Amino acid sequence: MKVRKGLLKYISPDSPEEARMRAARRLEPLSPEDELTVLFALSHDADPGVSGAALKSLEGYPKELVLRGLEKRLDPLVIKRLIALNKDDAAVLAMAAMSPGADDAILCDLAATGPDEVVAIFSEDRDRLSSNPALLEGLKKNPRAPKYLILEIESYIKNPAPPGQEAPPLPAPLAPPAVEKAPENMGLEEIGRATGDRINIYKLIQNLSVAEKIKLALTGDKTARDLLVRDTNKVVSGAVLKNPRITEKEVAKVALSKNTSDEVLREISQKKEWMKNYSIKLSMVFNPKTPLTASLKMIDHLHDRDLFELSRSREVPGVLASTAMRRLEKKKRV
């Protein structure tokens, strides 16, 4: 694997064991991309103590830093290890698909097995699919890639847009709406950290490609998350929930908003950690767009005063209100 010369002092067999151990225990001030590279190399160190410490650090590496590292050009071997350690984490897999260091083998495997975010990222870049048949074949094997999308991509490859003309947009909901073009020097990180005019930020975000929106949803700050969670593309809005920096307070706000899609609400209801938070649970129950099957499961966990309010609500489904009333009456008889 390729390693930057400045990192050799941390991983070379000739370096003192103490220096290698410090790096393995994450005691050196390194950027995420350098630290991930060092930890991967040290996980193969001849000294079992060093390799064990490095592997432990790699396995417990903060998710936010993993995503930041994948934004940079990591060696493919490092990316493969990160994918293996986070095989069920859609955020890591999506960032790996966009990582500048990912080789064809990684990309083809992700195309065939990746989550919705990865399918959206690859399906948007039809020119790359056209020039890389193996990538398209991988996408065809992915059960999350709808048949209509594969047919549309194959149609484009057979009949590409004439030079000078834009290719037809992807079928909804994968295609972003056309809006005012963002300044070329405005990067994703700048948009993600923006604190200025909210309307202008919204316009800039809407002009991003699906892949760029997903990337910002996974790594952006509260301003970006607040805007992207309402995106009409369910893959983009769902990616916000996978951002490692999202707080339970934000989730509760999203769960209560009438603008939140039922798909996002369903995802929230399926995360056990969030369902332990009473505020999130309460927000979900009172949101009329929450899937009824999810709302009914939460009723037994509500306080009496909230059950009473729910039974009187005219915004929630009648079945939910009447069930809340029956729960109250049952408690009175006990």
JSON list of C-alpha atoms in Angstrom, two decimals, residues 147-303:
[
{"chain": "A", "resi": 147, "resn": "LYS", "atom": "CA", "xyz": [-35.84, -2.24, -12.73]},
{"chain": "A", "resi": 148, "resn": "TYR", "atom": "CA", "xyz": [-37.20, 0.98, -14.20]},
{"chain": "A", "resi": 149, "resn": "LEU", "atom": "CA", "xyz": [-33.98, 2.72, -13.23]},
{"chain": "A", "resi": 150, "resn": "ILE", "atom": "CA", "xyz": [-31.78, 0.08, -14.86]},
{"chain": "A", "resi": 151, "resn": "LEU", "atom": "CA", "xyz": [-33.89, 0.30, -18.04]},
{"chain": "A", "resi": 152, "resn": "GLU", "atom": "CA", "xyz": [-33.57, 4.09, -18.06]},
{"chain": "A", "resi": 153, "resn": "ILE", "atom": "CA", "xyz": [-29.79, 3.88, -17.67]},
{"chain": "A", "resi": 154, "resn": "GLU", "atom": "CA", "xyz": [-29.47, 1.30, -20.43]},
{"chain": "A", "resi": 155, "resn": "SER", "atom": "CA", "xyz": [-31.63, 3.45, -22.68]},
{"chain": "A", "resi": 156, "resn": "TYR", "atom": "CA", "xyz": [-29.36, 6.41, -22.05]},
{"chain": "A", "resi": 157, "resn": "ILE", "atom": "CA", "xyz": [-26.24, 4.35, -22.82]},
{"chain": "A", "resi": 158, "resn": "LYS", "atom": "CA", "xyz": [-27.72, 3.20, -26.13]},
{"chain": "A", "resi": 159, "resn": "ASN", "atom": "CA", "xyz": [-28.93, 6.71, -27.00]},
{"chain": "A", "resi": 160, "resn": "PRO", "atom": "CA", "xyz": [-26.73, 9.22, -25.20]},
{"chain": "A", "resi": 161, "resn": "ALA", "atom": "CA", "xyz": [-27.53, 12.92, -25.32]},
{"chain": "A", "resi": 162, "resn": "PRO", "atom": "CA", "xyz": [-26.06, 14.70, -28.39]},
{"chain": "A", "resi": 163, "resn": "PRO", "atom": "CA", "xyz": [-22.93, 16.79, -27.74]},
{"chain": "A", "resi": 164, "resn": "GLY", "atom": "CA", "xyz": [-23.80, 20.14, -26.23]},
{"chain": "A", "resi": 165, "resn": "GLN", "atom": "CA", "xyz": [-27.14, 18.95, -24.89]},
{"chain": "A", "resi": 166, "resn": "GLU", "atom": "CA", "xyz": [-27.90, 17.92, -21.35]},
{"chain": "A", "resi": 167, "resn": "ALA", "atom": "CA", "xyz": [-28.82, 14.32, -20.67]},
{"chain": "A", "resi": 168, "resn": "PRO", "atom": "CA", "xyz": [-32.43, 13.73, -19.65]},
{"chain": "A", "resi": 169, "resn": "PRO", "atom": "CA", "xyz": [-32.91, 13.72, -15.87]},
{"chain": "A", "resi": 170, "resn": "LEU", "atom": "CA", "xyz": [-33.24, 10.55, -13.88]},
{"chain": "A", "resi": 171, "resn": "PRO", "atom": "CA", "xyz": [-36.78, 9.45, -13.07]},
{"chain": "A", "resi": 172, "resn": "ALA", "atom": "CA", "xyz": [-38.29, 10.89, -9.89]},
{"chain": "A", "resi": 173, "resn": "PRO", "atom": "CA", "xyz": [-37.50, 10.71, -7.04]},
{"chain": "A", "resi": 174, "resn": "LEU", "atom": "CA", "xyz": [-33.80, 10.46, -7.95]},
{"chain": "A", "resi": 175, "resn": "ALA", "atom": "CA", "xyz": [-33.56, 13.65, -10.00]},
{"chain": "A", "resi": 176, "resn": "PRO", "atom": "CA", "xyz": [-33.01, 16.92, -8.11]},
{"chain": "A", "resi": 177, "resn": "PRO", "atom": "CA", "xyz": [-35.10, 19.95, -9.14]},
{"chain": "A", "resi": 178, "resn": "ALA", "atom": "CA", "xyz": [-33.45, 22.51, -11.40]},
{"chain": "A", "resi": 179, "resn": "VAL", "atom": "CA", "xyz": [-32.77, 25.79, -9.62]},
{"chain": "A", "resi": 180, "resn": "GLU", "atom": "CA", "xyz": [-30.41, 28.71, -9.70]},
{"chain": "A", "resi": 181, "resn": "LYS", "atom": "CA", "xyz": [-26.83, 27.57, -10.19]},
{"chain": "A", "resi": 182, "resn": "ALA", "atom": "CA", "xyz": [-24.50, 27.72, -7.19]},
{"chain": "A", "resi": 183, "resn": "PRO", "atom": "CA", "xyz": [-21.16, 29.58, -7.39]},
{"chain": "A", "resi": 184, "resn": "GLU", "atom": "CA", "xyz": [-18.42, 27.30, -8.67]},
{"chain": "A", "resi": 185, "resn": "ASN", "atom": "CA", "xyz": [-16.14, 28.14, -5.76]},
{"chain": "A", "resi": 186, "resn": "MET", "atom": "CA", "xyz": [-18.73, 27.15, -3.13]},
{"chain": "A", "resi": 187, "resn": "GLY", "atom": "CA", "xyz": [-17.71, 23.79, -1.74]},
{"chain": "A", "resi": 188, "resn": "LEU", "atom": "CA", "xyz": [-19.82, 21.32, 0.21]},
{"chain": "A", "resi": 189, "resn": "GLU", "atom": "CA", "xyz": [-18.09, 22.05, 3.49]},
{"chain": "A", "resi": 190, "resn": "GLU", "atom": "CA", "xyz": [-18.74, 25.77, 3.09]},
{"chain": "A", "resi": 191, "resn": "ILE", "atom": "CA", "xyz": [-22.42, 25.14, 2.46]},
{"chain": "A", "resi": 192, "resn": "GLY", "atom": "CA", "xyz": [-22.56, 22.76, 5.39]},
{"chain": "A", "resi": 193, "resn": "ARG", "atom": "CA", "xyz": [-21.07, 25.35, 7.74]},
{"chain": "A", "resi": 194, "resn": "ALA", "atom": "CA", "xyz": [-23.02, 28.28, 6.30]},
{"chain": "A", "resi": 195, "resn": "THR", "atom": "CA", "xyz": [-24.88, 30.44, 8.80]},
{"chain": "A", "resi": 196, "resn": "GLY", "atom": "CA", "xyz": [-26.02, 33.25, 6.52]},
{"chain": "A", "resi": 197, "resn": "ASP", "atom": "CA", "xyz": [-29.25, 33.75, 4.59]},
{"chain": "A", "resi": 198, "resn": "ARG", "atom": "CA", "xyz": [-31.22, 30.50, 4.95]},
{"chain": "A", "resi": 199, "resn": "ILE", "atom": "CA", "xyz": [-33.03, 31.02, 1.64]},
{"chain": "A", "resi": 200, "resn": "ASN", "atom": "CA", "xyz": [-29.76, 31.38, -0.27]},
{"chain": "A", "resi": 201, "resn": "ILE", "atom": "CA", "xyz": [-28.37, 28.28, 1.41]},
{"chain": "A", "resi": 202, "resn": "TYR", "atom": "CA", "xyz": [-31.51, 26.41, 0.40]},
{"chain": "A", "resi": 203, "resn": "LYS", "atom": "CA", "xyz": [-31.07, 27.46, -3.23]},
{"chain": "A", "resi": 204, "resn": "LEU", "atom": "CA", "xyz": [-27.44, 26.37, -3.22]},
{"chain": "A", "resi": 205, "resn": "ILE", "atom": "CA", "xyz": [-28.30, 22.99, -1.75]},
{"chain": "A", "resi": 206, "resn": "GLN", "atom": "CA", "xyz": [-31.09, 22.40, -4.25]},
{"chain": "A", "resi": 207, "resn": "ASN", "atom": "CA", "xyz": [-28.59, 22.90, -7.06]},
{"chain": "A", "resi": 208, "resn": "LEU", "atom": "CA", "xyz": [-26.38, 20.06, -5.82]},
{"chain": "A", "resi": 209, "resn": "SER", "atom": "CA", "xyz": [-26.40, 16.69, -7.49]},
{"chain": "A", "resi": 210, "resn": "VAL", "atom": "CA", "xyz": [-27.98, 13.75, -5.66]},
{"chain": "A", "resi": 211, "resn": "ALA", "atom": "CA", "xyz": [-24.53, 12.42, -4.74]},
{"chain": "A", "resi": 212, "resn": "GLU", "atom": "CA", "xyz": [-23.46, 15.81, -3.37]},
{"chain": "A", "resi": 213, "resn": "LYS", "atom": "CA", "xyz": [-26.68, 16.10, -1.37]},
{"chain": "A", "resi": 214, "resn": "ILE", "atom": "CA", "xyz": [-26.14, 12.67, 0.13]},
{"chain": "A", "resi": 215, "resn": "LYS", "atom": "CA", "xyz": [-22.58, 13.56, 1.02]},
{"chain": "A", "resi": 216, "resn": "LEU", "atom": "CA", "xyz": [-23.70, 16.79, 2.69]},
{"chain": "A", "resi": 217, "resn": "ALA", "atom": "CA", "xyz": [-26.56, 15.01, 4.46]},
{"chain": "A", "resi": 218, "resn": "LEU", "atom": "CA", "xyz": [-24.07, 12.53, 5.94]},
{"chain": "A", "resi": 219, "resn": "THR", "atom": "CA", "xyz": [-21.41, 15.05, 6.96]},
{"chain": "A", "resi": 220, "resn": "GLY", "atom": "CA", "xyz": [-23.03, 18.50, 7.12]},
{"chain": "A", "resi": 221, "resn": "ASP", "atom": "CA", "xyz": [-23.85, 20.58, 10.19]},
{"chain": "A", "resi": 222, "resn": "LYS", "atom": "CA", "xyz": [-27.25, 21.37, 11.72]},
{"chain": "A", "resi": 223, "resn": "THR", "atom": "CA", "xyz": [-28.12, 23.98, 9.09]},
{"chain": "A", "resi": 224, "resn": "ALA", "atom": "CA", "xyz": [-27.57, 21.49, 6.27]},
{"chain": "A", "resi": 225, "resn": "ARG", "atom": "CA", "xyz": [-29.33, 18.68, 8.12]},
{"chain": "A", "resi": 226, "resn": "ASP", "atom": "CA", "xyz": [-32.37, 20.83, 8.86]},
{"chain": "A", "resi": 227, "resn": "LEU", "atom": "CA", "xyz": [-32.79, 21.65, 5.17]},
{"chain": "A", "resi": 228, "resn": "LEU", "atom": "CA", "xyz": [-31.90, 18.29, 3.65]},
{"chain": "A", "resi": 229, "resn": "VAL", "atom": "CA", "xyz": [-34.18, 16.23, 5.91]},
{"chain": "A", "resi": 230, "resn": "ARG", "atom": "CA", "xyz": [-37.07, 17.88, 4.04]},
{"chain": "A", "resi": 231, "resn": "ASP", "atom": "CA", "xyz": [-35.68, 17.07, 0.60]},
{"chain": "A", "resi": 232, "resn": "THR", "atom": "CA", "xyz": [-38.24, 15.47, -1.72]},
{"chain": "A", "resi": 233, "resn": "ASN", "atom": "CA", "xyz": [-35.78, 12.69, -2.51]},
{"chain": "A", "resi": 234, "resn": "LYS", "atom": "CA", "xyz": [-36.31, 10.08, 0.20]},
{"chain": "A", "resi": 235, "resn": "VAL", "atom": "CA", "xyz": [-32.74, 8.83, -0.16]},
{"chain": "A", "resi": 236, "resn": "VAL", "atom": "CA", "xyz": [-31.37, 12.30, 0.62]},
{"chain": "A", "resi": 237, "resn": "SER", "atom": "CA", "xyz": [-33.74, 12.95, 3.52]},
{"chain": "A", "resi": 238, "resn": "GLY", "atom": "CA", "xyz": [-33.07, 9.49, 4.93]},
{"chain": "A", "resi": 239, "resn": "ALA", "atom": "CA", "xyz": [-29.31, 10.06, 4.74]},
{"chain": "A", "resi": 240, "resn": "VAL", "atom": "CA", "xyz": [-29.65, 12.91, 7.25]},
{"chain": "A", "resi": 241, "resn": "LEU", "atom": "CA", "xyz": [-30.66, 10.38, 9.92]},
{"chain": "A", "resi": 242, "resn": "LYS", "atom": "CA", "xyz": [-27.38, 8.55, 9.31]},
{"chain": "A", "resi": 243, "resn": "ASN", "atom": "CA", "xyz": [-25.30, 11.66, 10.03]},
{"chain": "A", "resi": 244, "resn": "PRO", "atom": "CA", "xyz": [-23.28, 10.76, 13.17]},
{"chain": "A", "resi": 245, "resn": "ARG", "atom": "CA", "xyz": [-23.64, 14.33, 14.46]},
{"chain": "A", "resi": 246, "resn": "ILE", "atom": "CA", "xyz": [-27.44, 14.40, 14.50]},
{"chain": "A", "resi": 247, "resn": "THR", "atom": "CA", "xyz": [-28.81, 14.86, 18.03]},
{"chain": "A", "resi": 248, "resn": "GLU", "atom": "CA", "xyz": [-31.87, 13.32, 19.67]},
{"chain": "A", "resi": 249, "resn": "LYS", "atom": "CA", "xyz": [-33.29, 16.83, 20.03]},
{"chain": "A", "resi": 250, "resn": "GLU", "atom": "CA", "xyz": [-33.08, 17.24, 16.25]},
{"chain": "A", "resi": 251, "resn": "VAL", "atom": "CA", "xyz": [-34.68, 13.84, 15.71]},
{"chain": "A", "resi": 252, "resn": "ALA", "atom": "CA", "xyz": [-37.58, 14.78, 18.00]},
{"chain": "A", "resi": 253, "resn": "LYS", "atom": "CA", "xyz": [-38.10, 17.98, 15.99]},
{"chain": "A", "resi": 254, "resn": "VAL", "atom": "CA", "xyz": [-38.03, 16.03, 12.73]},
{"chain": "A", "resi": 255, "resn": "ALA", "atom": "CA", "xyz": [-40.44, 13.45, 14.14]},
{"chain": "A", "resi": 256, "resn": "LEU", "atom": "CA", "xyz": [-42.96, 16.14, 15.09]},
{"chain": "A", "resi": 257, "resn": "SER", "atom": "CA", "xyz": [-42.82, 18.12, 11.82]},
{"chain": "A", "resi": 258, "resn": "LYS", "atom": "CA", "xyz": [-45.77, 17.66, 9.46]},
{"chain": "A", "resi": 259, "resn": "ASN", "atom": "CA", "xyz": [-43.32, 18.23, 6.60]},
{"chain": "A", "resi": 260, "resn": "THR", "atom": "CA", "xyz": [-41.40, 15.04, 7.41]},
{"chain": "A", "resi": 261, "resn": "SER", "atom": "CA", "xyz": [-42.03, 12.20, 4.98]},
{"chain": "A", "resi": 262, "resn": "ASP", "atom": "CA", "xyz": [-43.52, 8.92, 6.17]},
{"chain": "A", "resi": 263, "resn": "GLU", "atom": "CA", "xyz": [-40.33, 7.17, 4.97]},
{"chain": "A", "resi": 264, "resn": "VAL", "atom": "CA", "xyz": [-38.18, 9.23, 7.34]},
{"chain": "A", "resi": 265, "resn": "LEU", "atom": "CA", "xyz": [-40.65, 8.66, 10.18]},
{"chain": "A", "resi": 266, "resn": "ARG", "atom": "CA", "xyz": [-40.53, 4.93, 9.52]},
{"chain": "A", "resi": 267, "resn": "GLU", "atom": "CA", "xyz": [-36.72, 4.99, 9.70]},
{"chain": "A", "resi": 268, "resn": "ILE", "atom": "CA", "xyz": [-36.84, 6.84, 13.01]},
{"chain": "A", "resi": 269, "resn": "SER", "atom": "CA", "xyz": [-39.28, 4.29, 14.44]},
{"chain": "A", "resi": 270, "resn": "GLN", "atom": "CA", "xyz": [-36.92, 1.45, 13.52]},
{"chain": "A", "resi": 271, "resn": "LYS", "atom": "CA", "xyz": [-33.95, 2.78, 15.49]},
{"chain": "A", "resi": 272, "resn": "LYS", "atom": "CA", "xyz": [-34.11, 1.31, 19.00]},
{"chain": "A", "resi": 273, "resn": "GLU", "atom": "CA", "xyz": [-31.82, 3.94, 20.52]},
{"chain": "A", "resi": 274, "resn": "TRP", "atom": "CA", "xyz": [-34.15, 6.75, 19.47]},
{"chain": "A", "resi": 275, "resn": "MET", "atom": "CA", "xyz": [-37.26, 4.89, 20.57]},
{"chain": "A", "resi": 276, "resn": "LYS", "atom": "CA", "xyz": [-35.90, 4.94, 24.13]},
{"chain": "A", "resi": 277, "resn": "ASN", "atom": "CA", "xyz": [-36.24, 8.74, 24.10]},
{"chain": "A", "resi": 278, "resn": "TYR", "atom": "CA", "xyz": [-39.70, 9.73, 25.34]},
{"chain": "A", "resi": 279, "resn": "SER", "atom": "CA", "xyz": [-39.72, 13.07, 23.49]},
{"chain": "A", "resi": 280, "resn": "ILE", "atom": "CA", "xyz": [-39.04, 11.35, 20.17]},
{"chain": "A", "resi": 281, "resn": "LYS", "atom": "CA", "xyz": [-41.68, 8.71, 20.87]},
{"chain": "A", "resi": 282, "resn": "LEU", "atom": "CA", "xyz": [-44.24, 11.38, 21.79]},
{"chain": "A", "resi": 283, "resn": "SER", "atom": "CA", "xyz": [-43.46, 13.40, 18.66]},
{"chain": "A", "resi": 284, "resn": "MET", "atom": "CA", "xyz": [-43.90, 10.30, 16.52]},
{"chain": "A", "resi": 285, "resn": "VAL", "atom": "CA", "xyz": [-47.28, 9.43, 18.01]},
{"chain": "A", "resi": 286, "resn": "PHE", "atom": "CA", "xyz": [-48.71, 12.89, 17.51]},
{"chain": "A", "resi": 287, "resn": "ASN", "atom": "CA", "xyz": [-47.49, 13.16, 13.90]},
{"chain": "A", "resi": 288, "resn": "PRO", "atom": "CA", "xyz": [-50.39, 12.07, 11.64]},
{"chain": "A", "resi": 289, "resn": "LYS", "atom": "CA", "xyz": [-47.91, 10.96, 8.97]},
{"chain": "A", "resi": 290, "resn": "THR", "atom": "CA", "xyz": [-46.26, 8.37, 11.20]},
{"chain": "A", "resi": 291, "resn": "PRO", "atom": "CA", "xyz": [-47.11, 4.87, 9.92]},
{"chain": "A", "resi": 292, "resn": "LEU", "atom": "CA", "xyz": [-50.01, 3.56, 12.02]},
{"chain": "A", "resi": 293, "resn": "THR", "atom": "CA", "xyz": [-48.26, 0.27, 12.75]},
{"chain": "A", "resi": 294, "resn": "ALA", "atom": "CA", "xyz": [-45.42, 2.22, 14.37]},
{"chain": "A", "resi": 295, "resn": "SER", "atom": "CA", "xyz": [-47.69, 4.60, 16.32]},
{"chain": "A", "resi": 296, "resn": "LEU", "atom": "CA", "xyz": [-49.78, 1.80, 17.81]},
{"chain": "A", "resi": 297, "resn": "LYS", "atom": "CA", "xyz": [-46.67, 0.14, 19.23]},
{"chain": "A", "resi": 298, "resn": "MET", "atom": "CA", "xyz": [-45.80, 3.32, 21.13]},
{"chain": "A", "resi": 299, "resn": "ILE", "atom": "CA", "xyz": [-49.16, 3.90, 22.85]},
{"chain": "A", "resi": 300, "resn": "ASP", "atom": "CA", "xyz": [-48.47, 1.57, 25.77]},
{"chain": "A", "resi": 301, "resn": "HIS", "atom": "CA", "xyz": [-45.39, 3.63, 26.67]},
{"chain": "A", "resi": 302, "resn": "LEU", "atom": "CA", "xyz": [-47.19, 6.99, 26.95]},
{"chain": "A", "resi": 303, "resn": "HIS", "atom": "CA", "xyz": [-47.97, 8.76, 30.21]}
]
